[in-house]
mmCIF file of C-alpha atoms in Angstrom:
data_model
loop_
_atom_site.group_PDB
_atom_site.id
_atom_site.type_symbol
_atom_site.label_atom_id
_atom_site.label_comp_id
_atom_site.label_asym_id
_atom_site.label_seq_id
_atom_site.Cartn_x
_atom_site.Cartn_y
_atom_site.Cartn_z
ATOM 1 C CA MET A 1 42.229 13.696 2.118
ATOM 2 C CA PRO A 2 40.966 10.971 4.497
ATOM 3 C CA GLY A 3 41.957 7.363 3.870
ATOM 4 C CA GLU A 4 39.724 4.300 3.926
ATOM 5 C CA PHE A 5 40.045 3.539 7.617
ATOM 6 C CA ASP A 6 39.691 7.146 8.682
ATOM 7 C CA LEU A 7 36.561 7.294 6.491
ATOM 8 C CA ILE A 8 35.112 4.255 8.262
ATOM 9 C CA ARG A 9 35.896 5.685 11.676
ATOM 10 C CA ARG A 10 34.443 9.130 10.996
ATOM 11 C CA ARG A 11 31.511 8.407 8.685
ATOM 12 C CA PHE A 12 30.417 4.799 9.162
ATOM 13 C CA THR A 13 30.852 4.193 12.882
ATOM 14 C CA ARG A 14 27.508 4.766 14.592
ATOM 15 C CA SER A 15 26.094 3.990 18.000
ATOM 16 C CA VAL A 16 24.087 0.771 18.297
ATOM 17 C CA THR A 17 21.197 -0.200 20.534
ATOM 18 C CA HIS A 18 20.805 -3.974 20.276
ATOM 19 C CA THR A 19 24.204 -5.137 19.017
ATOM 20 C CA ASP A 20 26.967 -6.759 21.071
ATOM 21 C CA LEU A 21 29.821 -5.526 18.836
ATOM 22 C CA GLY A 22 29.430 -3.098 15.939
ATOM 23 C CA VAL A 23 31.823 -1.449 13.490
ATOM 24 C CA GLY A 24 35.565 -1.810 14.070
ATOM 25 C CA ASP A 25 36.319 -5.536 14.060
ATOM 26 C CA ASP A 26 36.379 -8.304 11.436
ATOM 27 C CA GLY A 27 32.705 -8.898 12.044
ATOM 28 C CA ALA A 28 29.753 -7.761 14.118
ATOM 29 C CA LEU A 29 28.330 -9.694 17.046
ATOM 30 C CA PHE A 30 24.672 -9.816 17.934
ATOM 31 C CA THR A 31 22.348 -12.120 19.811
ATOM 32 C CA PRO A 32 18.999 -13.032 18.204
ATOM 33 C CA ARG A 33 15.996 -12.865 20.491
ATOM 34 C CA ALA A 34 14.552 -16.125 21.754
ATOM 35 C CA GLY A 35 11.951 -17.736 19.500
ATOM 36 C CA MET A 36 12.985 -15.767 16.427
ATOM 37 C CA GLN A 37 14.067 -16.870 12.965
ATOM 38 C CA MET A 38 16.708 -14.809 11.175
ATOM 39 C CA VAL A 39 15.803 -13.204 7.840
ATOM 40 C CA VAL A 40 18.666 -12.062 5.583
ATOM 41 C CA SER A 41 18.481 -10.136 2.307
ATOM 42 C CA THR A 42 20.618 -7.921 0.103
ATOM 43 C CA ASP A 43 19.578 -5.422 -2.558
ATOM 44 C CA MET A 44 22.184 -3.583 -4.645
ATOM 45 C CA LEU A 45 21.957 -0.057 -6.085
ATOM 46 C CA VAL A 46 24.213 0.670 -9.071
ATOM 47 C CA SER A 47 24.793 4.104 -10.598
ATOM 48 C CA GLY A 48 23.130 4.440 -13.999
ATOM 49 C CA THR A 49 20.924 1.405 -13.374
ATOM 50 C CA HIS A 50 19.095 2.197 -10.137
ATOM 51 C CA PHE A 51 19.757 5.903 -9.738
ATOM 52 C CA PHE A 52 20.978 8.979 -11.594
ATOM 53 C CA ALA A 53 24.635 9.798 -11.004
ATOM 54 C CA ASP A 54 23.730 13.306 -9.823
ATOM 55 C CA VAL A 55 21.114 12.276 -7.242
ATOM 56 C CA ALA A 56 21.541 13.968 -3.875
ATOM 57 C CA PRO A 57 23.786 11.666 -1.801
ATOM 58 C CA GLU A 58 21.592 11.908 1.302
ATOM 59 C CA LEU A 59 18.603 10.682 -0.698
ATOM 60 C CA LEU A 60 20.693 7.907 -2.204
ATOM 61 C CA GLY A 61 21.774 6.772 1.246
ATOM 62 C CA TRP A 62 18.177 6.751 2.451
ATOM 63 C CA LYS A 63 16.979 4.745 -0.540
ATOM 64 C CA ALA A 64 19.781 2.184 -0.254
ATOM 65 C CA ALA A 65 18.682 1.455 3.302
ATOM 66 C CA ALA A 66 14.949 1.705 2.575
ATOM 67 C CA VAL A 67 14.807 -0.833 -0.263
ATOM 68 C CA ASN A 68 16.520 -3.399 1.946
ATOM 69 C CA ILE A 69 14.303 -2.665 4.942
ATOM 70 C CA SER A 70 11.367 -3.132 2.561
ATOM 71 C CA ASP A 71 12.431 -6.747 1.985
ATOM 72 C CA MET A 72 12.007 -7.356 5.708
ATOM 73 C CA ALA A 73 8.562 -5.738 5.638
ATOM 74 C CA ALA A 74 7.508 -8.038 2.788
ATOM 75 C CA MET A 75 8.242 -11.081 4.950
ATOM 76 C CA GLY A 76 6.602 -9.741 8.101
ATOM 77 C CA ALA A 77 10.007 -9.363 9.750
ATOM 78 C CA GLU A 78 11.411 -6.651 11.982
ATOM 79 C CA PRO A 79 14.596 -5.148 10.485
ATOM 80 C CA ARG A 80 17.403 -5.233 13.073
ATOM 81 C CA TRP A 81 20.914 -5.032 11.599
ATOM 82 C CA MET A 82 22.405 -3.550 8.424
ATOM 83 C CA LEU A 83 25.777 -3.742 6.665
ATOM 84 C CA LEU A 84 26.867 -1.612 3.716
ATOM 85 C CA ALA A 85 29.432 -2.562 1.061
ATOM 86 C CA LEU A 86 30.306 0.585 -0.846
ATOM 87 C CA SER A 87 32.288 1.057 -4.070
ATOM 88 C CA LEU A 88 33.425 4.624 -4.806
ATOM 89 C CA PRO A 89 35.182 5.959 -7.923
ATOM 90 C CA HIS A 90 36.596 8.851 -5.865
ATOM 91 C CA LEU A 91 36.829 9.571 -2.155
ATOM 92 C CA ARG A 92 34.854 12.787 -1.679
ATOM 93 C CA ASP A 93 34.366 13.288 2.028
ATOM 94 C CA GLU A 94 31.467 15.717 1.738
ATOM 95 C CA TRP A 95 29.558 13.342 -0.555
ATOM 96 C CA VAL A 96 30.237 10.340 1.692
ATOM 97 C CA ALA A 97 29.166 12.272 4.782
ATOM 98 C CA ALA A 98 25.816 13.167 3.205
ATOM 99 C CA MET A 99 25.227 9.642 1.913
ATOM 100 C CA ALA A 100 26.077 8.145 5.310
ATOM 101 C CA SER A 101 23.732 10.613 6.993
ATOM 102 C CA GLY A 102 20.829 9.527 4.785
ATOM 103 C CA PHE A 103 21.643 5.844 5.196
ATOM 104 C CA HIS A 104 21.904 6.083 8.962
ATOM 105 C CA GLY A 105 18.818 8.270 9.164
ATOM 106 C CA CYS A 106 16.698 5.610 7.472
ATOM 107 C CA CYS A 107 18.230 2.846 9.611
ATOM 108 C CA ALA A 108 17.614 4.776 12.819
ATOM 109 C CA GLY A 109 14.055 5.594 11.798
ATOM 110 C CA PHE A 110 13.226 1.894 11.601
ATOM 111 C CA GLY A 111 15.223 0.712 14.615
ATOM 112 C CA VAL A 112 18.076 -0.795 12.602
ATOM 113 C CA ASP A 113 21.665 -0.908 13.900
ATOM 114 C CA TRP A 114 24.288 -0.177 11.215
ATOM 115 C CA VAL A 115 26.954 -2.715 12.188
ATOM 116 C CA GLY A 116 29.578 -2.819 9.438
ATOM 117 C CA GLY A 117 30.393 -3.289 5.773
ATOM 118 C CA ASP A 118 33.257 -2.612 3.378
ATOM 119 C CA THR A 119 34.624 0.135 1.138
ATOM 120 C CA THR A 120 36.648 -0.094 -2.054
ATOM 121 C CA ARG A 121 37.510 1.899 -5.181
ATOM 122 C CA GLY A 122 35.357 1.216 -8.232
ATOM 123 C CA PRO A 123 32.178 2.270 -10.049
ATOM 124 C CA LEU A 124 29.620 3.842 -7.705
ATOM 125 C CA ASN A 125 27.702 0.977 -6.128
ATOM 126 C CA LEU A 126 25.920 0.547 -2.797
ATOM 127 C CA CYS A 127 25.236 -2.995 -1.651
ATOM 128 C CA PRO A 128 23.594 -3.232 1.771
ATOM 129 C CA THR A 129 22.844 -6.490 3.545
ATOM 130 C CA ILE A 130 20.027 -6.527 6.067
ATOM 131 C CA ILE A 131 19.248 -8.979 8.836
ATOM 132 C CA GLY A 132 15.890 -9.136 10.560
ATOM 133 C CA GLU A 133 13.878 -11.301 12.894
ATOM 134 C CA VAL A 134 10.453 -12.875 12.677
ATOM 135 C CA PRO A 135 8.742 -15.170 15.194
ATOM 136 C CA HIS A 136 9.502 -18.771 14.305
ATOM 137 C CA GLY A 137 7.134 -20.046 11.612
ATOM 138 C CA GLN A 138 5.441 -16.664 11.020
ATOM 139 C CA ALA A 139 7.413 -15.379 8.020
ATOM 140 C CA ILE A 140 5.211 -14.389 5.079
ATOM 141 C CA VAL A 141 6.570 -16.072 1.962
ATOM 142 C CA ARG A 142 5.581 -16.002 -1.700
ATOM 143 C CA SER A 143 4.360 -19.591 -1.919
ATOM 144 C CA GLY A 144 1.260 -19.421 0.279
ATOM 145 C CA ALA A 145 -1.381 -17.887 -2.014
ATOM 146 C CA ARG A 146 -4.488 -20.037 -2.451
ATOM 147 C CA ALA A 147 -7.529 -19.966 -4.737
ATOM 148 C CA GLY A 148 -10.157 -17.680 -3.245
ATOM 149 C CA ASP A 149 -7.666 -15.263 -1.690
ATOM 150 C CA ASP A 150 -8.042 -11.533 -2.268
ATOM 151 C CA ILE A 151 -5.122 -9.626 -3.794
ATOM 152 C CA TRP A 152 -4.225 -6.363 -2.034
ATOM 153 C CA VAL A 153 -1.678 -3.602 -2.535
ATOM 154 C CA SER A 154 -0.684 -0.754 -0.247
ATOM 155 C CA GLY A 155 -0.410 2.899 -1.186
ATOM 156 C CA VAL A 156 -0.353 4.043 -4.804
ATOM 157 C CA PRO A 157 2.014 2.021 -7.011
ATOM 158 C CA GLY A 158 3.013 4.082 -10.037
ATOM 159 C CA LEU A 159 3.957 7.345 -8.353
ATOM 160 C CA ALA A 160 7.677 6.545 -8.478
ATOM 161 C CA ALA A 161 7.430 5.592 -12.163
ATOM 162 C CA LEU A 162 5.851 8.965 -12.910
ATOM 163 C CA GLY A 163 8.634 10.626 -10.942
ATOM 164 C CA LEU A 164 11.221 8.773 -13.013
ATOM 165 C CA ARG A 165 9.508 9.802 -16.245
ATOM 166 C CA ALA A 166 9.432 13.409 -15.069
ATOM 167 C CA LEU A 167 13.185 13.409 -14.448
ATOM 168 C CA ARG A 168 14.287 11.244 -17.378
ATOM 169 C CA ASP A 169 11.819 12.171 -20.103
ATOM 170 C CA ASP A 170 10.658 15.562 -18.846
ATOM 171 C CA LEU A 171 7.099 14.256 -18.461
ATOM 172 C CA PRO A 172 4.953 17.198 -17.343
ATOM 173 C CA LEU A 173 3.251 16.575 -14.022
ATOM 174 C CA ALA A 174 0.819 18.745 -12.115
ATOM 175 C CA ASP A 175 2.761 21.216 -9.967
ATOM 176 C CA ASP A 176 1.361 19.892 -6.705
ATOM 177 C CA TRP A 177 2.161 16.266 -7.688
ATOM 178 C CA ARG A 178 5.656 16.491 -9.153
ATOM 179 C CA GLU A 179 7.352 16.722 -5.747
ATOM 180 C CA ARG A 180 5.322 13.794 -4.412
ATOM 181 C CA CYS A 181 6.145 11.577 -7.407
ATOM 182 C CA VAL A 182 9.865 12.393 -7.392
ATOM 183 C CA GLY A 183 9.829 11.893 -3.623
ATOM 184 C CA ALA A 184 8.292 8.448 -4.062
ATOM 185 C CA LEU A 185 11.183 7.583 -6.377
ATOM 186 C CA HIS A 186 14.013 8.957 -4.240
ATOM 187 C CA LYS A 187 12.689 8.371 -0.712
ATOM 188 C CA PRO A 188 10.407 5.308 -0.522
ATOM 189 C CA THR A 189 8.803 4.398 2.784
ATOM 190 C CA PRO A 190 9.274 0.748 3.838
ATOM 191 C CA ARG A 191 5.945 -0.685 5.046
ATOM 192 C CA VAL A 192 7.365 -2.385 8.145
ATOM 193 C CA ALA A 193 4.313 -1.851 10.364
ATOM 194 C CA LEU A 194 2.071 -3.297 7.653
ATOM 195 C CA GLY A 195 4.303 -6.346 7.231
ATOM 196 C CA VAL A 196 4.252 -7.038 10.965
ATOM 197 C CA GLY A 197 0.475 -6.542 11.037
ATOM 198 C CA LEU A 198 0.032 -9.074 8.228
ATOM 199 C CA ARG A 199 1.611 -11.940 10.188
ATOM 200 C CA GLY A 200 -0.954 -14.714 10.393
ATOM 201 C CA LEU A 201 -3.265 -12.789 8.061
ATOM 202 C CA ALA A 202 -1.533 -12.609 4.681
ATOM 203 C CA THR A 203 -0.959 -15.887 2.852
ATOM 204 C CA ALA A 204 1.771 -14.499 0.562
ATOM 205 C CA ALA A 205 3.514 -11.160 0.065
ATOM 206 C CA LEU A 206 6.336 -9.260 -1.609
ATOM 207 C CA ASP A 207 7.310 -5.643 -2.177
ATOM 208 C CA VAL A 208 6.699 -4.045 -5.564
ATOM 209 C CA SER A 209 10.080 -3.131 -7.030
ATOM 210 C CA ASP A 210 9.890 -4.184 -10.693
ATOM 211 C CA GLY A 211 6.234 -3.513 -11.530
ATOM 212 C CA LEU A 212 2.992 -4.782 -9.983
ATOM 213 C CA CYS A 213 2.093 -7.389 -12.609
ATOM 214 C CA GLY A 214 5.639 -8.677 -12.978
ATOM 215 C CA ASP A 215 6.028 -8.991 -9.216
ATOM 216 C CA LEU A 216 2.591 -10.584 -8.810
ATOM 217 C CA MET A 217 3.783 -13.285 -11.191
ATOM 218 C CA HIS A 218 6.476 -14.206 -8.672
ATOM 219 C CA ILE A 219 3.746 -15.021 -6.153
ATOM 220 C CA LEU A 220 1.711 -16.915 -8.745
ATOM 221 C CA GLU A 221 4.688 -18.985 -9.865
ATOM 222 C CA ARG A 222 5.773 -19.822 -6.333
ATOM 223 C CA SER A 223 2.201 -20.663 -5.303
ATOM 224 C CA ASN A 224 1.207 -22.339 -8.610
ATOM 225 C CA VAL A 225 -2.014 -20.356 -8.967
ATOM 226 C CA ALA A 226 -3.557 -17.783 -11.318
ATOM 227 C CA ALA A 227 -4.911 -14.273 -10.763
ATOM 228 C CA VAL A 228 -7.773 -12.194 -12.105
ATOM 229 C CA LEU A 229 -7.601 -8.430 -11.612
ATOM 230 C CA SER A 230 -10.550 -6.044 -11.471
ATOM 231 C CA ASP A 231 -9.982 -2.304 -11.817
ATOM 232 C CA VAL A 232 -12.999 -1.293 -9.716
ATOM 233 C CA GLU A 233 -10.883 -0.469 -6.643
ATOM 234 C CA TRP A 234 -7.528 0.361 -8.234
ATOM 235 C CA PRO A 235 -6.120 3.584 -6.704
ATOM 236 C CA LEU A 236 -5.795 5.363 -10.049
ATOM 237 C CA GLN A 237 -7.133 8.813 -9.166
ATOM 238 C CA PRO A 238 -3.865 10.110 -7.650
ATOM 239 C CA LEU A 239 -1.976 8.962 -10.758
ATOM 240 C CA ILE A 240 -4.498 10.576 -13.078
ATOM 241 C CA ALA A 241 -4.346 13.774 -11.038
ATOM 242 C CA ALA A 242 -0.549 13.748 -11.340
ATOM 243 C CA CYS A 243 -0.193 13.136 -15.082
ATOM 244 C CA GLY A 244 -3.619 13.958 -16.518
ATOM 245 C CA ASP A 245 -3.591 10.797 -18.632
ATOM 246 C CA ALA A 246 -5.832 7.893 -17.609
ATOM 247 C CA LEU A 247 -4.087 5.389 -19.894
ATOM 248 C CA LEU A 248 -0.622 6.334 -18.612
ATOM 249 C CA ALA A 249 -1.962 6.114 -15.062
ATOM 250 C CA ARG A 250 -3.110 2.521 -15.655
ATOM 251 C CA ARG A 251 0.193 1.568 -17.262
ATOM 252 C CA THR A 252 2.290 2.989 -14.459
ATOM 253 C CA PHE A 253 0.067 1.370 -11.824
ATOM 254 C CA LEU A 254 0.468 -2.058 -13.431
ATOM 255 C CA ALA A 255 4.059 -1.873 -14.668
ATOM 256 C CA GLY A 256 5.835 0.941 -12.833
ATOM 257 C CA GLY A 257 8.440 -0.075 -10.282
ATOM 258 C CA ASP A 258 10.418 1.418 -7.405
ATOM 259 C CA ASP A 259 7.474 2.181 -5.098
ATOM 260 C CA TYR A 260 8.225 -0.626 -2.628
ATOM 261 C CA GLU A 261 4.595 -0.936 -1.652
ATOM 262 C CA LEU A 262 3.483 -4.329 -0.348
ATOM 263 C CA LEU A 263 1.510 -6.639 -2.621
ATOM 264 C CA PHE A 264 -0.136 -9.455 -0.677
ATOM 265 C CA THR A 265 -2.860 -12.062 -0.661
ATOM 266 C CA ALA A 266 -5.271 -12.860 2.155
ATOM 267 C CA PRO A 267 -8.333 -15.096 2.516
ATOM 268 C CA ALA A 268 -11.549 -13.409 1.371
ATOM 269 C CA HIS A 269 -13.284 -14.231 4.657
ATOM 270 C CA ARG A 270 -10.691 -12.091 6.479
ATOM 271 C CA ARG A 271 -11.345 -9.002 4.381
ATOM 272 C CA ALA A 272 -12.671 -7.046 7.361
ATOM 273 C CA GLU A 273 -9.426 -7.679 9.247
ATOM 274 C CA VAL A 274 -7.362 -6.270 6.379
ATOM 275 C CA GLU A 275 -9.611 -3.210 6.231
ATOM 276 C CA ALA A 276 -9.284 -2.741 10.002
ATOM 277 C CA LEU A 277 -5.494 -2.942 9.684
ATOM 278 C CA SER A 278 -5.628 -0.271 6.985
ATOM 279 C CA LEU A 279 -7.554 2.035 9.314
ATOM 280 C CA ARG A 280 -5.265 1.334 12.272
ATOM 281 C CA LEU A 281 -2.147 2.158 10.252
ATOM 282 C CA ALA A 282 -3.772 5.054 8.341
ATOM 283 C CA LEU A 283 -2.435 3.378 5.194
ATOM 284 C CA PRO A 284 -4.667 2.851 2.149
ATOM 285 C CA LEU A 285 -4.958 -0.792 1.090
ATOM 286 C CA ALA A 286 -6.699 -1.533 -2.220
ATOM 287 C CA ARG A 287 -8.271 -4.874 -3.120
ATOM 288 C CA ILE A 288 -7.258 -5.252 -6.761
ATOM 289 C CA GLY A 289 -8.221 -8.820 -7.659
ATOM 290 C CA ALA A 290 -8.403 -12.447 -6.586
ATOM 291 C CA ILE A 291 -6.426 -15.656 -6.747
ATOM 292 C CA GLU A 292 -7.839 -18.538 -8.786
ATOM 293 C CA ALA A 293 -6.850 -22.127 -9.440
ATOM 294 C CA GLY A 294 -4.851 -22.627 -12.608
ATOM 295 C CA SER A 295 -1.434 -22.301 -14.128
ATOM 296 C CA PRO A 296 0.352 -19.021 -13.288
ATOM 297 C CA HIS A 297 -1.055 -16.203 -15.415
ATOM 298 C CA ILE A 298 -2.929 -12.913 -14.965
ATOM 299 C CA GLU A 299 -6.189 -11.851 -16.597
ATOM 300 C CA LEU A 300 -8.134 -8.589 -16.413
ATOM 301 C CA LEU A 301 -11.882 -8.843 -15.792
ATOM 302 C CA LEU A 302 -13.691 -6.492 -18.182
ATOM 303 C CA ASP A 303 -17.032 -4.756 -17.597
ATOM 304 C CA ASP A 304 -18.899 -7.213 -19.848
ATOM 305 C CA GLY A 305 -17.600 -10.208 -17.885
ATOM 306 C CA SER A 306 -15.016 -11.249 -20.462
ATOM 307 C CA ARG A 307 -11.340 -11.530 -19.642
ATOM 308 C CA LEU A 308 -8.222 -10.066 -21.194
ATOM 309 C CA PRO A 309 -4.795 -11.744 -20.804
ATOM 310 C CA MET A 310 -2.308 -9.289 -19.307
ATOM 311 C CA ASN A 311 1.327 -8.599 -20.064
ATOM 312 C CA THR A 312 3.129 -9.899 -16.985
ATOM 313 C CA ARG A 313 6.677 -8.971 -17.824
ATOM 314 C CA GLY A 314 8.333 -6.863 -15.164
ATOM 315 C CA PHE A 315 11.661 -5.055 -15.185
ATOM 316 C CA ASP A 316 14.588 -7.394 -15.949
ATOM 317 C CA HIS A 317 18.186 -6.223 -15.543
ATOM 318 C CA PHE A 318 19.381 -8.538 -18.317
ATOM 319 C CA SER A 319 16.740 -8.014 -20.989
#
């Protein structure tokens, strides 16, 4: 059976393209490009909390990399370097090889050098750290939303939540949608090109990991504004087609997590630019509401013009 250092040499040592010194020393060396700010984030995946223990290791590796790359996308940054701290209850070489293949595959697909990390014995836990770059002063943060901004979201939030329900609760899904929903859960696509395209256009952004309304509240609280949502342009039809239940579709759109789509705000007068970006990237972007002045809260605009306060609680690991 391979030991820790043999494991690192055989499974975690990969070629690099923009790194001065990668795996094999006490630390990695890299040189940031001129005029760039560094962006650093970490997002942990724990067995039984973030994934089923029997998930395919290659998919798990991909997702561990993808959710961290998504944090870079949310800030308009280019992902550049990744580390992985890994806790394993048992050293199973075949499992580690598949996980490392998925992790590296996602990194390579988005131009990320895998430059190091750590391994230890313990409960199954993957904790990547990602480092990216963004032109100085152009990072998209959560505190920039202003009254009058549109609220946009990419893709179809809710697909991953339906996939989770299908696996956990045996929720019946249409045959041609089950694979797509489970795929959205296990193999999310970081919206890096969208994040880069939103530099100088979006006023605030984040990626949807804990539910759309709960995550929107993070923007509202950081920006000290309110939001009103209108369901006229919500992308509900794919969700309804998948589960056949319009009410469940609305709930999963608003409260489902794990899609890692980008939720962002942009000035209303730049709406045409957002729509042009959507066409250029061939990525659906839905305008789901607007930012208003006021204390942080979310309301739903009803057909008769009245408003309904919305439940804004997202997923919380400690509740």
